[in-house]
XYZ file of C-alpha atoms in Angstrom:
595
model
C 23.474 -18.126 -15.590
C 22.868 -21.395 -13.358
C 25.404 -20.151 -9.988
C 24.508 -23.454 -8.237
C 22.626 -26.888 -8.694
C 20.543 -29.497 -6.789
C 21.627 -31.519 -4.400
C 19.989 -35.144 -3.207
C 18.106 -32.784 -0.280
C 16.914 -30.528 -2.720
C 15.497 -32.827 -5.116
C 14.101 -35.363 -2.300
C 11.627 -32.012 -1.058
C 10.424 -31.139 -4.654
C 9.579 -34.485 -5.262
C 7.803 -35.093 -2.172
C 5.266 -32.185 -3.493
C 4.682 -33.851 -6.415
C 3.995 -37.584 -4.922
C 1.850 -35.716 -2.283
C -0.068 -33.604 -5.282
C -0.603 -36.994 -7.200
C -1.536 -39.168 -3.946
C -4.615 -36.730 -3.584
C -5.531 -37.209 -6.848
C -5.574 -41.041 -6.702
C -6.803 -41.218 -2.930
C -9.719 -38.858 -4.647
C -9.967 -41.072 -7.514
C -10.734 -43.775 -4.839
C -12.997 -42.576 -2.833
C -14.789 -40.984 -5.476
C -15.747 -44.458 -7.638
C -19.728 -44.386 -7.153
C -19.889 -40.680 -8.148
C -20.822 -41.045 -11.942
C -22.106 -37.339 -12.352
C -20.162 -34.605 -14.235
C -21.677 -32.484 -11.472
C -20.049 -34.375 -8.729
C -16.655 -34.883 -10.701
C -16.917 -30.954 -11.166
C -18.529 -29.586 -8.273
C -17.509 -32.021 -5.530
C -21.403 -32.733 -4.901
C -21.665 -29.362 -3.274
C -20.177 -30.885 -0.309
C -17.478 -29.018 0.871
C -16.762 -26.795 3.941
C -15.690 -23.167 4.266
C -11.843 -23.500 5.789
C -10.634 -26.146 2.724
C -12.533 -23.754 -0.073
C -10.816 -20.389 1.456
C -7.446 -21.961 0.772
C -8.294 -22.765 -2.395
C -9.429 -19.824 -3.174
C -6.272 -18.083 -2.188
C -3.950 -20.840 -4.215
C -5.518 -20.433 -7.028
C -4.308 -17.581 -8.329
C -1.764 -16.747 -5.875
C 0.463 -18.818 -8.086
C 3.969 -18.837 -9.178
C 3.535 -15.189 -10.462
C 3.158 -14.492 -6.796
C 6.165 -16.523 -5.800
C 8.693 -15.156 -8.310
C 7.274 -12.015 -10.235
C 5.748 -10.017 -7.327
C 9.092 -9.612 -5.519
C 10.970 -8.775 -8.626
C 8.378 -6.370 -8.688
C 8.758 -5.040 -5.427
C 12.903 -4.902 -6.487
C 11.909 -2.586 -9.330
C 9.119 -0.421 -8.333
C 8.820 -0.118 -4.754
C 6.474 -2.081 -1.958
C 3.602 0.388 -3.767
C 2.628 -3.350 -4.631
C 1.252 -4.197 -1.106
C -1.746 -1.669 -1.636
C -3.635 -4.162 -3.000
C -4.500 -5.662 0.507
C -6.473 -2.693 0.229
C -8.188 -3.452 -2.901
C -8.410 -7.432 -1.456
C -11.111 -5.948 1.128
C -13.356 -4.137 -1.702
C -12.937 -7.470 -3.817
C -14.120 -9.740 -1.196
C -16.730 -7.680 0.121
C -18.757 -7.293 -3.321
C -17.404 -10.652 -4.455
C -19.340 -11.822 -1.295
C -22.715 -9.547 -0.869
C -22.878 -8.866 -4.646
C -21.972 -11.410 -6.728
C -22.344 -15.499 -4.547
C -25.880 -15.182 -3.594
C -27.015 -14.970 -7.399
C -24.369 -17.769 -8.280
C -25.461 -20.024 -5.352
C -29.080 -19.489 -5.553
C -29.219 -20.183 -9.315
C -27.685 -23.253 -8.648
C -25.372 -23.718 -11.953
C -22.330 -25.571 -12.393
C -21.305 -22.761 -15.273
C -21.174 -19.151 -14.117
C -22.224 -18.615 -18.126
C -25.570 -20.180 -17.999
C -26.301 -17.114 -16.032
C -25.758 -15.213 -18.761
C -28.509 -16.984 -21.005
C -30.944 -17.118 -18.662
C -30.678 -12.601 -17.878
C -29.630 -12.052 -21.714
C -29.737 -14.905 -24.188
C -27.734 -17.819 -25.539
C -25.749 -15.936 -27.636
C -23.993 -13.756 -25.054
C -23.334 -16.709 -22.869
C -21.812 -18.467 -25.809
C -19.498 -15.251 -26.024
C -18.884 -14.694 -22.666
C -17.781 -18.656 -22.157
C -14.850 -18.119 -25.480
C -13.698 -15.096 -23.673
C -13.013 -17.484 -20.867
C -11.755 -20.178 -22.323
C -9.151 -17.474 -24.153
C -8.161 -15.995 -21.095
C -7.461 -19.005 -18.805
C -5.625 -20.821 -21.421
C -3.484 -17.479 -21.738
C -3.004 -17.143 -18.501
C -2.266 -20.593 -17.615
C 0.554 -21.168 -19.948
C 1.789 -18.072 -18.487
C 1.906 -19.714 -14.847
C 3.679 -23.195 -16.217
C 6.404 -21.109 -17.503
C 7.182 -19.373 -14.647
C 8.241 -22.311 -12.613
C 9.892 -23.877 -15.480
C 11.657 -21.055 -15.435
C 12.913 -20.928 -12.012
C 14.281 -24.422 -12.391
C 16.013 -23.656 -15.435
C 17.921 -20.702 -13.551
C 18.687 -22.408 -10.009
C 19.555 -26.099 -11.253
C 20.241 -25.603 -14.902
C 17.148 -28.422 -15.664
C 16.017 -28.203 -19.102
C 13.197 -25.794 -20.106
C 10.863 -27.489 -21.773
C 11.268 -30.582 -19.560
C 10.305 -28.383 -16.973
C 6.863 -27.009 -18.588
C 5.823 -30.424 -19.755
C 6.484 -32.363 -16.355
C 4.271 -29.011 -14.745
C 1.593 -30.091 -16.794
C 1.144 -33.651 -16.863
C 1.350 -33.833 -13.100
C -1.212 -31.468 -12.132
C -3.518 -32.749 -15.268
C -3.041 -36.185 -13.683
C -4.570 -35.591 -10.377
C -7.339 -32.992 -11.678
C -8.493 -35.407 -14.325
C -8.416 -38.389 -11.913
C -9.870 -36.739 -8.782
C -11.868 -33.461 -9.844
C -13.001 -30.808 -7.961
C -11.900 -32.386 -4.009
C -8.946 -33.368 -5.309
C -7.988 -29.875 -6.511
C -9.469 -28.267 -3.042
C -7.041 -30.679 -0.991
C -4.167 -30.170 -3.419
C -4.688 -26.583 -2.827
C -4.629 -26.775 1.264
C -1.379 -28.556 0.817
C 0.093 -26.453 -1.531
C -0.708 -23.390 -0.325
C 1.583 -24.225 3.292
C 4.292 -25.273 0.788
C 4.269 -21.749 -0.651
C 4.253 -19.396 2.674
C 6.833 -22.353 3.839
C 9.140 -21.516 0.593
C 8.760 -17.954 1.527
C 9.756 -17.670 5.018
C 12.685 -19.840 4.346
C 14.122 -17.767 1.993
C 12.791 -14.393 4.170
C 14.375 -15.924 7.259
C 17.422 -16.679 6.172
C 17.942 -12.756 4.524
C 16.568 -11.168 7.674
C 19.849 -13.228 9.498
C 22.211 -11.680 7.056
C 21.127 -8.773 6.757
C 21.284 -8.158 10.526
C 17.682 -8.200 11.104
C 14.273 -7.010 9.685
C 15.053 -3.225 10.867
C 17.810 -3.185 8.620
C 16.075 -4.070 5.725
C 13.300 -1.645 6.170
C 16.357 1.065 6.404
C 17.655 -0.377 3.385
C 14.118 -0.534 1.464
C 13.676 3.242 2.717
C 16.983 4.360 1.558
C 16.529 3.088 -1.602
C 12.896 4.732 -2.037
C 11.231 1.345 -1.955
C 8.863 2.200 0.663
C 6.645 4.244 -1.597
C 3.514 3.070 -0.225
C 1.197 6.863 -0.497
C 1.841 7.770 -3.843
C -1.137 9.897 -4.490
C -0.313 10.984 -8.026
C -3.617 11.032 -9.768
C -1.992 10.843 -13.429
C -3.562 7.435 -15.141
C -0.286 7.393 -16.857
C 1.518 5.878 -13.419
C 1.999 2.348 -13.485
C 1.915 1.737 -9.733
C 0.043 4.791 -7.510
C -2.467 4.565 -4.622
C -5.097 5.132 -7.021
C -3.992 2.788 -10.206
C -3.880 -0.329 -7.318
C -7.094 0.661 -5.245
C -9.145 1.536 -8.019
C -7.826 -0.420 -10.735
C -6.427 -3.493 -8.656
C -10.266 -3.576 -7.468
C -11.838 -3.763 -10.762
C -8.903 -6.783 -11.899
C -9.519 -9.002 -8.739
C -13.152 -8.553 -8.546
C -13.395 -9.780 -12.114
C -11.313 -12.933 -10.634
C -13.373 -13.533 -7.245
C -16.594 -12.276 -8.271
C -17.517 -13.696 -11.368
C -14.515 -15.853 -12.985
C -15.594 -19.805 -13.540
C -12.165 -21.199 -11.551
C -13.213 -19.412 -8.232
C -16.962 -19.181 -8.204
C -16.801 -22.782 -8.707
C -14.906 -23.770 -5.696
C -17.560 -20.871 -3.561
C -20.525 -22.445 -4.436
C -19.193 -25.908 -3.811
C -19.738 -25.686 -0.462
C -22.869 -26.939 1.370
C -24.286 -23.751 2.505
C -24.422 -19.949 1.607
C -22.848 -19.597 5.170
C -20.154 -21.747 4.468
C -19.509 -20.129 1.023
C -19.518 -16.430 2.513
C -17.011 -17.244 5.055
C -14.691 -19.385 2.583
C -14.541 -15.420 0.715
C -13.698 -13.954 4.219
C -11.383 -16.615 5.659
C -9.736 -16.271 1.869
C -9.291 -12.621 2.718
C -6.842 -13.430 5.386
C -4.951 -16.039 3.218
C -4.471 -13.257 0.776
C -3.256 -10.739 3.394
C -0.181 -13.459 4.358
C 0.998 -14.429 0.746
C 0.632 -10.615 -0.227
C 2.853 -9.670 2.865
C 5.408 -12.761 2.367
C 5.671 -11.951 -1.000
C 6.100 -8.030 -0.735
C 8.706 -8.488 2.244
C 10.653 -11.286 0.257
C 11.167 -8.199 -2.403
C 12.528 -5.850 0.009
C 15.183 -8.771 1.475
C 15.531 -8.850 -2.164
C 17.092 -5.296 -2.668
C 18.232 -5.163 0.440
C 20.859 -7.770 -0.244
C 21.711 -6.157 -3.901
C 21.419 -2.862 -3.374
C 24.905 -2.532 -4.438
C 24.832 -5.145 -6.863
C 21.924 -5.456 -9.152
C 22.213 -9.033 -10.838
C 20.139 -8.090 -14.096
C 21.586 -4.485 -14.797
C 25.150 -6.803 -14.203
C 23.789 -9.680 -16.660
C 23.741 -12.206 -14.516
C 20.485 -13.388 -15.114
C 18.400 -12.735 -18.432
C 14.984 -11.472 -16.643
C 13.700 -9.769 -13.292
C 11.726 -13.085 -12.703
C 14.654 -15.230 -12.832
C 16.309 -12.623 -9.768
C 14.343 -14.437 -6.704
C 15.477 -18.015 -7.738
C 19.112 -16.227 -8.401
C 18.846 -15.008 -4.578
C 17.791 -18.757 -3.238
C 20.761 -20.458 -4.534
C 22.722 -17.180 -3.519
C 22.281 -17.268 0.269
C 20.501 -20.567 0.934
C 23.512 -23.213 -1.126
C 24.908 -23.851 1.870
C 21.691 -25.698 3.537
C 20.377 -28.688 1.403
C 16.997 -28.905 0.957
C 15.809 -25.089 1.525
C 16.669 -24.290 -2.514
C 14.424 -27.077 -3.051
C 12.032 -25.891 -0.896
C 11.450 -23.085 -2.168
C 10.869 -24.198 -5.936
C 8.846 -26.806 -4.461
C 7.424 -23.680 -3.151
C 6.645 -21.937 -6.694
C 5.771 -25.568 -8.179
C 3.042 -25.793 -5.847
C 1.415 -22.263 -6.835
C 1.867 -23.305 -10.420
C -0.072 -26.434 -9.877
C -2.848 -25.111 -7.645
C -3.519 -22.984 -10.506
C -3.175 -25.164 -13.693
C -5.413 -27.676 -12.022
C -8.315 -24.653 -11.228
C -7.984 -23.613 -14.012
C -8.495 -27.043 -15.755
C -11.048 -28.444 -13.976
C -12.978 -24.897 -14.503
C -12.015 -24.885 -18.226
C -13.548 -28.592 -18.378
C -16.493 -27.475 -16.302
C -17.562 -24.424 -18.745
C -16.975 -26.996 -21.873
C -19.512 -29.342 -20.225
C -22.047 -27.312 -19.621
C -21.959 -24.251 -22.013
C -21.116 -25.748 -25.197
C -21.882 -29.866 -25.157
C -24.840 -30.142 -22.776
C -26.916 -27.672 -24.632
C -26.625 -29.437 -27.606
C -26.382 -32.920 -27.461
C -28.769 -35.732 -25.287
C -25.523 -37.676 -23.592
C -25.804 -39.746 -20.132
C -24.386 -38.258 -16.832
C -21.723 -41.007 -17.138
C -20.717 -40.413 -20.486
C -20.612 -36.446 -19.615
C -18.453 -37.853 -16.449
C -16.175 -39.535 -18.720
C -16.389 -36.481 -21.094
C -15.608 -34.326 -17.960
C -12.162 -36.212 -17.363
C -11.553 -36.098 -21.031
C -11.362 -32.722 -21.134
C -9.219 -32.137 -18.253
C -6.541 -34.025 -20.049
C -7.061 -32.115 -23.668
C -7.235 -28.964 -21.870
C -3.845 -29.718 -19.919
C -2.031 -30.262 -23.153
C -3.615 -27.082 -24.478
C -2.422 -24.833 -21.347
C 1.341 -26.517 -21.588
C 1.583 -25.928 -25.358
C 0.556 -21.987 -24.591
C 3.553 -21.953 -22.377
C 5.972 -21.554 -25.446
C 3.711 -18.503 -26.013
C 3.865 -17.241 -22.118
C 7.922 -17.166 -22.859
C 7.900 -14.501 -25.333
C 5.603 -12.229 -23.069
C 8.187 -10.073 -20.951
C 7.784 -9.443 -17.647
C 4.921 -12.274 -16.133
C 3.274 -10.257 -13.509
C 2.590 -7.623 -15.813
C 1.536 -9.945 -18.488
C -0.551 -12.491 -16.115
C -2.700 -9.076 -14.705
C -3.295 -7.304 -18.266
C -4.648 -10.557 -19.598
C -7.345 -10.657 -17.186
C -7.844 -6.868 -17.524
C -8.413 -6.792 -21.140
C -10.823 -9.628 -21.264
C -11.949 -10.153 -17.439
C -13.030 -6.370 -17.413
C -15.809 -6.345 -20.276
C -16.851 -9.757 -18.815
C -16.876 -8.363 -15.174
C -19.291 -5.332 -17.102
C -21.322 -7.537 -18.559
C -22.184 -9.496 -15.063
C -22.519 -6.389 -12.929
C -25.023 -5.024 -16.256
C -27.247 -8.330 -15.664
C -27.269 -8.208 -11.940
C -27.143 -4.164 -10.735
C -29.763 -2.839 -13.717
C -32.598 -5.332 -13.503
C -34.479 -3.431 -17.255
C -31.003 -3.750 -18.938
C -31.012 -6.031 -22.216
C -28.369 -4.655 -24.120
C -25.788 -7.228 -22.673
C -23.977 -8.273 -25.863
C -23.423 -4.762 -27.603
C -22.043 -3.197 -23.954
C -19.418 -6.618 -23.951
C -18.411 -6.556 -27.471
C -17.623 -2.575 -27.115
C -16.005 -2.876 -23.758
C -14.043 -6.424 -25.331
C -12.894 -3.343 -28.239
C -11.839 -0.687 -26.081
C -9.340 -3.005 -23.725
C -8.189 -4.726 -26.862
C -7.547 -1.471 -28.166
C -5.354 -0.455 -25.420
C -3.871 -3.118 -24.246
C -2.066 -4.285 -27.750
C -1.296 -0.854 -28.179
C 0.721 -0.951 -24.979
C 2.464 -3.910 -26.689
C 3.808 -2.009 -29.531
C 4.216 1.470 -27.620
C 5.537 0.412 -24.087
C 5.329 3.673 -21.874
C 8.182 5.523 -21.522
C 10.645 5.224 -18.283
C 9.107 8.935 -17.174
C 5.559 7.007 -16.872
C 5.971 3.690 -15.517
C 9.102 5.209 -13.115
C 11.168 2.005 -12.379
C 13.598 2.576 -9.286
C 17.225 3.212 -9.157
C 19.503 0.109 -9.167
C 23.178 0.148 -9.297
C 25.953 -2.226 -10.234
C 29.133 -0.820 -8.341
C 29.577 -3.304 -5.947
C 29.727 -5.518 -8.767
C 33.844 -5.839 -8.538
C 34.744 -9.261 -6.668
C 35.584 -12.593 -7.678
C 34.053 -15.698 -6.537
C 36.503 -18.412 -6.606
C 33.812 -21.376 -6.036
C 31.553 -20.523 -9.186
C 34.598 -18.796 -10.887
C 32.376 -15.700 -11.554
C 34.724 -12.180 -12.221
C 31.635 -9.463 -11.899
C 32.365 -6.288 -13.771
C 30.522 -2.847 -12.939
C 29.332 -2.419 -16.627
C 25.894 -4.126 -17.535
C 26.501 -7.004 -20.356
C 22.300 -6.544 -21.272
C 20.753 -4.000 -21.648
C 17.379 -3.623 -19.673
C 13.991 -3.532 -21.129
C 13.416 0.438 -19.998
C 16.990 1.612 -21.504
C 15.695 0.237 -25.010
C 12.540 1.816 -24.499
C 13.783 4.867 -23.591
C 16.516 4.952 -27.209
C 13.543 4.650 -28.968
C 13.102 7.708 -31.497
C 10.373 9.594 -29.617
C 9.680 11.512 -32.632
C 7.728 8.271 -34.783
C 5.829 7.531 -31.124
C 1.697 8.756 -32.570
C -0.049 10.821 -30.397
C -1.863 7.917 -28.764
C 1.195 6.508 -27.631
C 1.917 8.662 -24.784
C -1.587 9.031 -24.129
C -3.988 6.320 -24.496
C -1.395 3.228 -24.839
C 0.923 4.544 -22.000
C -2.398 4.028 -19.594
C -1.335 1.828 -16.087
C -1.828 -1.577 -17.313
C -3.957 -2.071 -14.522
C -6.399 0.724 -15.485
C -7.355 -2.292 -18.625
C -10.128 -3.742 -16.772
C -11.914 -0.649 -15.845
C -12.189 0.608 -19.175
C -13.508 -2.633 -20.057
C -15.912 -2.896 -17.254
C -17.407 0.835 -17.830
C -17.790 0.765 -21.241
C -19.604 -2.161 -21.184
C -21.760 -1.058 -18.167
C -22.158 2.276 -20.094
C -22.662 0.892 -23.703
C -25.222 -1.888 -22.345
C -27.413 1.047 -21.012
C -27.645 3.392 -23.476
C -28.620 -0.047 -25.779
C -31.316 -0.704 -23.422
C -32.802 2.835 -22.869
C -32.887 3.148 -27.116
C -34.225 -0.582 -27.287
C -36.185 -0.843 -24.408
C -40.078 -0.008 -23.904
C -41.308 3.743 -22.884
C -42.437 2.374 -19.332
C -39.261 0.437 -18.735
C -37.136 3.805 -20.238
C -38.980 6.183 -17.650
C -39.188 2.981 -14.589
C -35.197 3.381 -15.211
C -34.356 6.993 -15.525
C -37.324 8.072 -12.144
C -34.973 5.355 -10.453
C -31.314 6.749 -11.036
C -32.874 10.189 -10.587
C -34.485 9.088 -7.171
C -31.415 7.433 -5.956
C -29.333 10.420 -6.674
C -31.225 13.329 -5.818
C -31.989 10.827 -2.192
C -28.074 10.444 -1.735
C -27.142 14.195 -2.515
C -29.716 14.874 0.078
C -32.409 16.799 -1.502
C -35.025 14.580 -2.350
C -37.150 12.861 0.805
C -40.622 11.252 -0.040
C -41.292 11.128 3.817
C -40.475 14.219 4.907
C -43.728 16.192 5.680
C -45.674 14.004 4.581
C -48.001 15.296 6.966
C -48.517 18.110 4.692
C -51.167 17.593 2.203
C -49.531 19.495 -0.969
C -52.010 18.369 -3.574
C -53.577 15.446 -5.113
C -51.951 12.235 -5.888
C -51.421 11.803 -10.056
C -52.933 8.317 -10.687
C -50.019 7.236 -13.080
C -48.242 6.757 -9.649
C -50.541 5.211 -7.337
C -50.908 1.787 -7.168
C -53.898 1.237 -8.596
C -54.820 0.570 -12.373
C -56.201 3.533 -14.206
C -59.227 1.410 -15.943
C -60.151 0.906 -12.159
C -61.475 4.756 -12.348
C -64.390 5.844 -12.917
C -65.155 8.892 -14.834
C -66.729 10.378 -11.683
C -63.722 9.823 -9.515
C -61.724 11.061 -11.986
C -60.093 14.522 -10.928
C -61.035 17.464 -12.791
């Protein structure tokens, strides 16, 4: 239900973001004139600097989701959510020490062509499909969103919404490339904390300041930060966000084309390490603004929940509900703050494009065809635009997904995971070569469960949503003409869940399928991991098969403390067995030869 609509102030600061966004583009386009590589158009002529990259790096994917679904999250389920500044410090660390230095040394435009070059052309065609699937996914999921938003504070069409998402931040990624995306990030990631702390602000004043809230949040068992429950069945516990929120943003940071491509843009390892760190902190200050703006969020309908009450149709839609609520009475701040999600929907569309272009380029048209680095330019652009059309049309798909964080998170779990294996397979176990059968079992097993969580939700007892209440629902007010009753119109997702017959749920149901949806990307990652060594052990050589399993057995019996080469060494225990030395056994002679 639109409760409000925009005013000249509102619409002036939205459409400043968007003239900004598009100036960047052209002023990119500009300046950019004499560079007729697809390289350059794609990889900004691996000129860029650490501080522009790191906010880029936290924009895009710190997108709308962020802006609307994480504090609707936080509304349901508790501030649990802001764990995952834990999991932030694992990600960047491995993303940074494991994962960059093969990326940037290599020096590839497509994270992919890695993949040919450890395994063979085959698995990097598979690998580059999975990606493509997944960002288009995921990227119609993050046009929606904002659409969305509009659609509930202003009453703006839907679909006018999506399309105008779409064709702006094609526009400037298409005309300016990689720099122009970077710069479009910078500006659009201040236009997101701004949209935040306007809204955050103005909720701390009514709420009689930010001590109140917290006594509100704790009341209401929203601060349920150390959660230790070690069932996998939990959606949100410390161990389901450190563990499995790990394994989800590492495949993102560490080996997905969108952000590698902005780290190893930059002129220097140096400057591509510290873009990961100084990204760290970015992430730290959306998570908090994001978490907080959830607790202002019950904290000012704790008595009153707006979607138990019907008055809006989805969580998502209750943060734009909560602008127009308390900030219609200053012009400009609603606008603000859609400007606000807008600006995390276009960081990522345009990543996301420009990576989707990238991967086309060089994984499946360069290998195959003899074209000039200005036609491949051209080609470049091209895509941008086909592949902007593709992600708005998979929007109308993104709208029958349910809840978008959820959604946005188990799409790169069920296919980022068994990619994520298949990288770490490559780069930690140098005699593996069973890359394609450990990604195409680990791409199974997350498929597996994560449609089967589609047709068998978990149960309220398992995923635990928090207590909301509508009996402060009873008032009238005269200026929207709105006559709130204490009995939900619409039924919430959980209370149809939980009237479904429990007796025709199979036995997987409240086992396998009723898994944390953010547990999807580890079972992807290990069984690929797992699957791709037991291929290579069967497939591999004797020497490489015994090299292998002396090396794990070494590195464990070292670590558990009871194997040490060097200790007494002194100690002359017996002769040396010539399969281990160092020198070649036809250098013997039969003489020198032990007996």
């Amino acid at each position: 239900m639109v409760i409000g609509s925009f005013v000249a102030a509102d619409y002036a600061v939205f459409a400043l973001m968007l003239l900004v966004s598009a100036a960047i583009g052209v002023y990119y386009a500009i300046v950019g004139r004499g560079q007729s590589s697809s390289r350059e158009f794609l990889m900004g002529g691996q000129s860029m600097t650490a501080v522009p990259v790191a906010l880029s790096l936290t924009a895009s994917f710190m997108s709308a989701i962020t802006v609307l679904a994480t504090p609707a999250e936080v509304y349901r389920y508790g501030a649990s959510y802001g764990l995952f500044s834990l999991s932030y410090v694992l990600v960047v660390v491995v993303s940074s020490e494991v994962f960059l230095p093969v990326f940037y040394r290599l020096g590839i435009t497509s994270t992919y062509e890695y993949l040919e070059i450890r395994f063979n052309r085959a698995t990097r065609l598979l690998g580059t499909v999975m990606f493509i699937v997944q960002t288009i996914l995921y990227t119609g999921i993050v046009i929606y969103a904002p659409a969305l938003a509009l659609n509930q504070v202003t009453g703006m069409d839907l679909w006018g919404a999506v399309i105008s998402t779409g064709v702006v931040c094609t526009f400037y990624c298409a005309m300016g490339g990689l720099k122009a995306v970077v710069w479009t990030d910078v500006f659009q990631v201040g236009i997101m904390v701004a949209g935040f702390l306007s809204v955050i602000i103005r909720a701390v004043v009514l709420q009689g300041g930010v001590s109140n809230i917290l006594n509100h949040a704790e009341f209401g068992g929203r601060l349920n930060f150390w959660d230790f429950d070690a069932s996998p069945l939990r959606r949100h516990t410390f161990w389901t966000i450190t563990f499995g929120g790990t394994f989800v943003w590492t495949s993102i940071y560490g080996i997905n084309q969108a952000q590698v491509q902005r780290y190893i843009s930059c002129k220097s390892m140096t400057h591509a390490k510290m873009s990961l760190y100084i990204n760290l902190l970015g992430l730290w200050v959306i998570l908090l603004c994001s978490v907080f703006a959830g607790l202002c969020l019950y904290s000012v309908y704790k008595h009153c929940d707006p979607w138990t009450a019907g008055m809006v149709s989805a969580p998502d839609q209750l943060m734009p509900y909560m602008v127009m609520d308390i900030l219609r009475d200053y012009p400009g701040l609603p606008g603000l703050f859609v400007a606000a999600a807008y600006s995390g929907t276009l960081s990522t569309v345009s990543s996301s494009v420009n990576a989707l272009a990238a991967v086309t380029i060089e994984d499946l048209i360069k290998p195959y065809t003899h074209m000039s680095e200005k036609n491949l330019s051209w080609t470049s652009k091209g895509l941008s635009f086909l592949y902007g059309a593709l992600c708005i049309g998979m929007a109308g798909i993104a709208s029958l997904m349910g809840s978008l964080l959820q959604a946005a998170i188990s799409i790169f779990g069920i296919i980022g995971g068994p990619l994520l294996g298949l990288f770490s397979l490559g780069i930690l176990c140098p005699y593996a070569n069973g890359g394609l059968a450990g990604l195409l079992s680990g791409l199974v097993m997350s498929l597996w469960v994560g449609i089967g969580a589609q047709f068998y939700p978990p149960l309220p007892e398992q995923s635990r949503p928090l207590g909301l209440t509508t009996h402060g629902c009873n008032f009238t007010t005269a200026a929207d003409a709105f006559n709130w009753t204490a009995s939900p119109t619409e039924p919430g997702l959980y209370t149809t869940v939980l009237q479904q017959n429990t007796a025709e749920r199979p036995f997987l149901a409240d086992n396998w399928y009723s898994l944390s949806y953010l547990y999807f990307s580890p079972i992807g990652t290990l069984t690929t991991l797992a699957v791709g060594l037991v291929v290579s052990l069967l497939s591999g050589t004797l020497s490489q098969m015994v090299v292998l399993l002396l090396t794990i057995l070494h590195v464990a019996m070292r670590r558990a403390g009871k194997l040490d080469l060097t200790k007494n060494r002194e100690n002359k225990l017996g002769n040396n067995n010539p399969g281990f030395c160092n020198v070649h056994e036809l250098d013997f002679t039969k003489s020198s030869l032990p007996t």
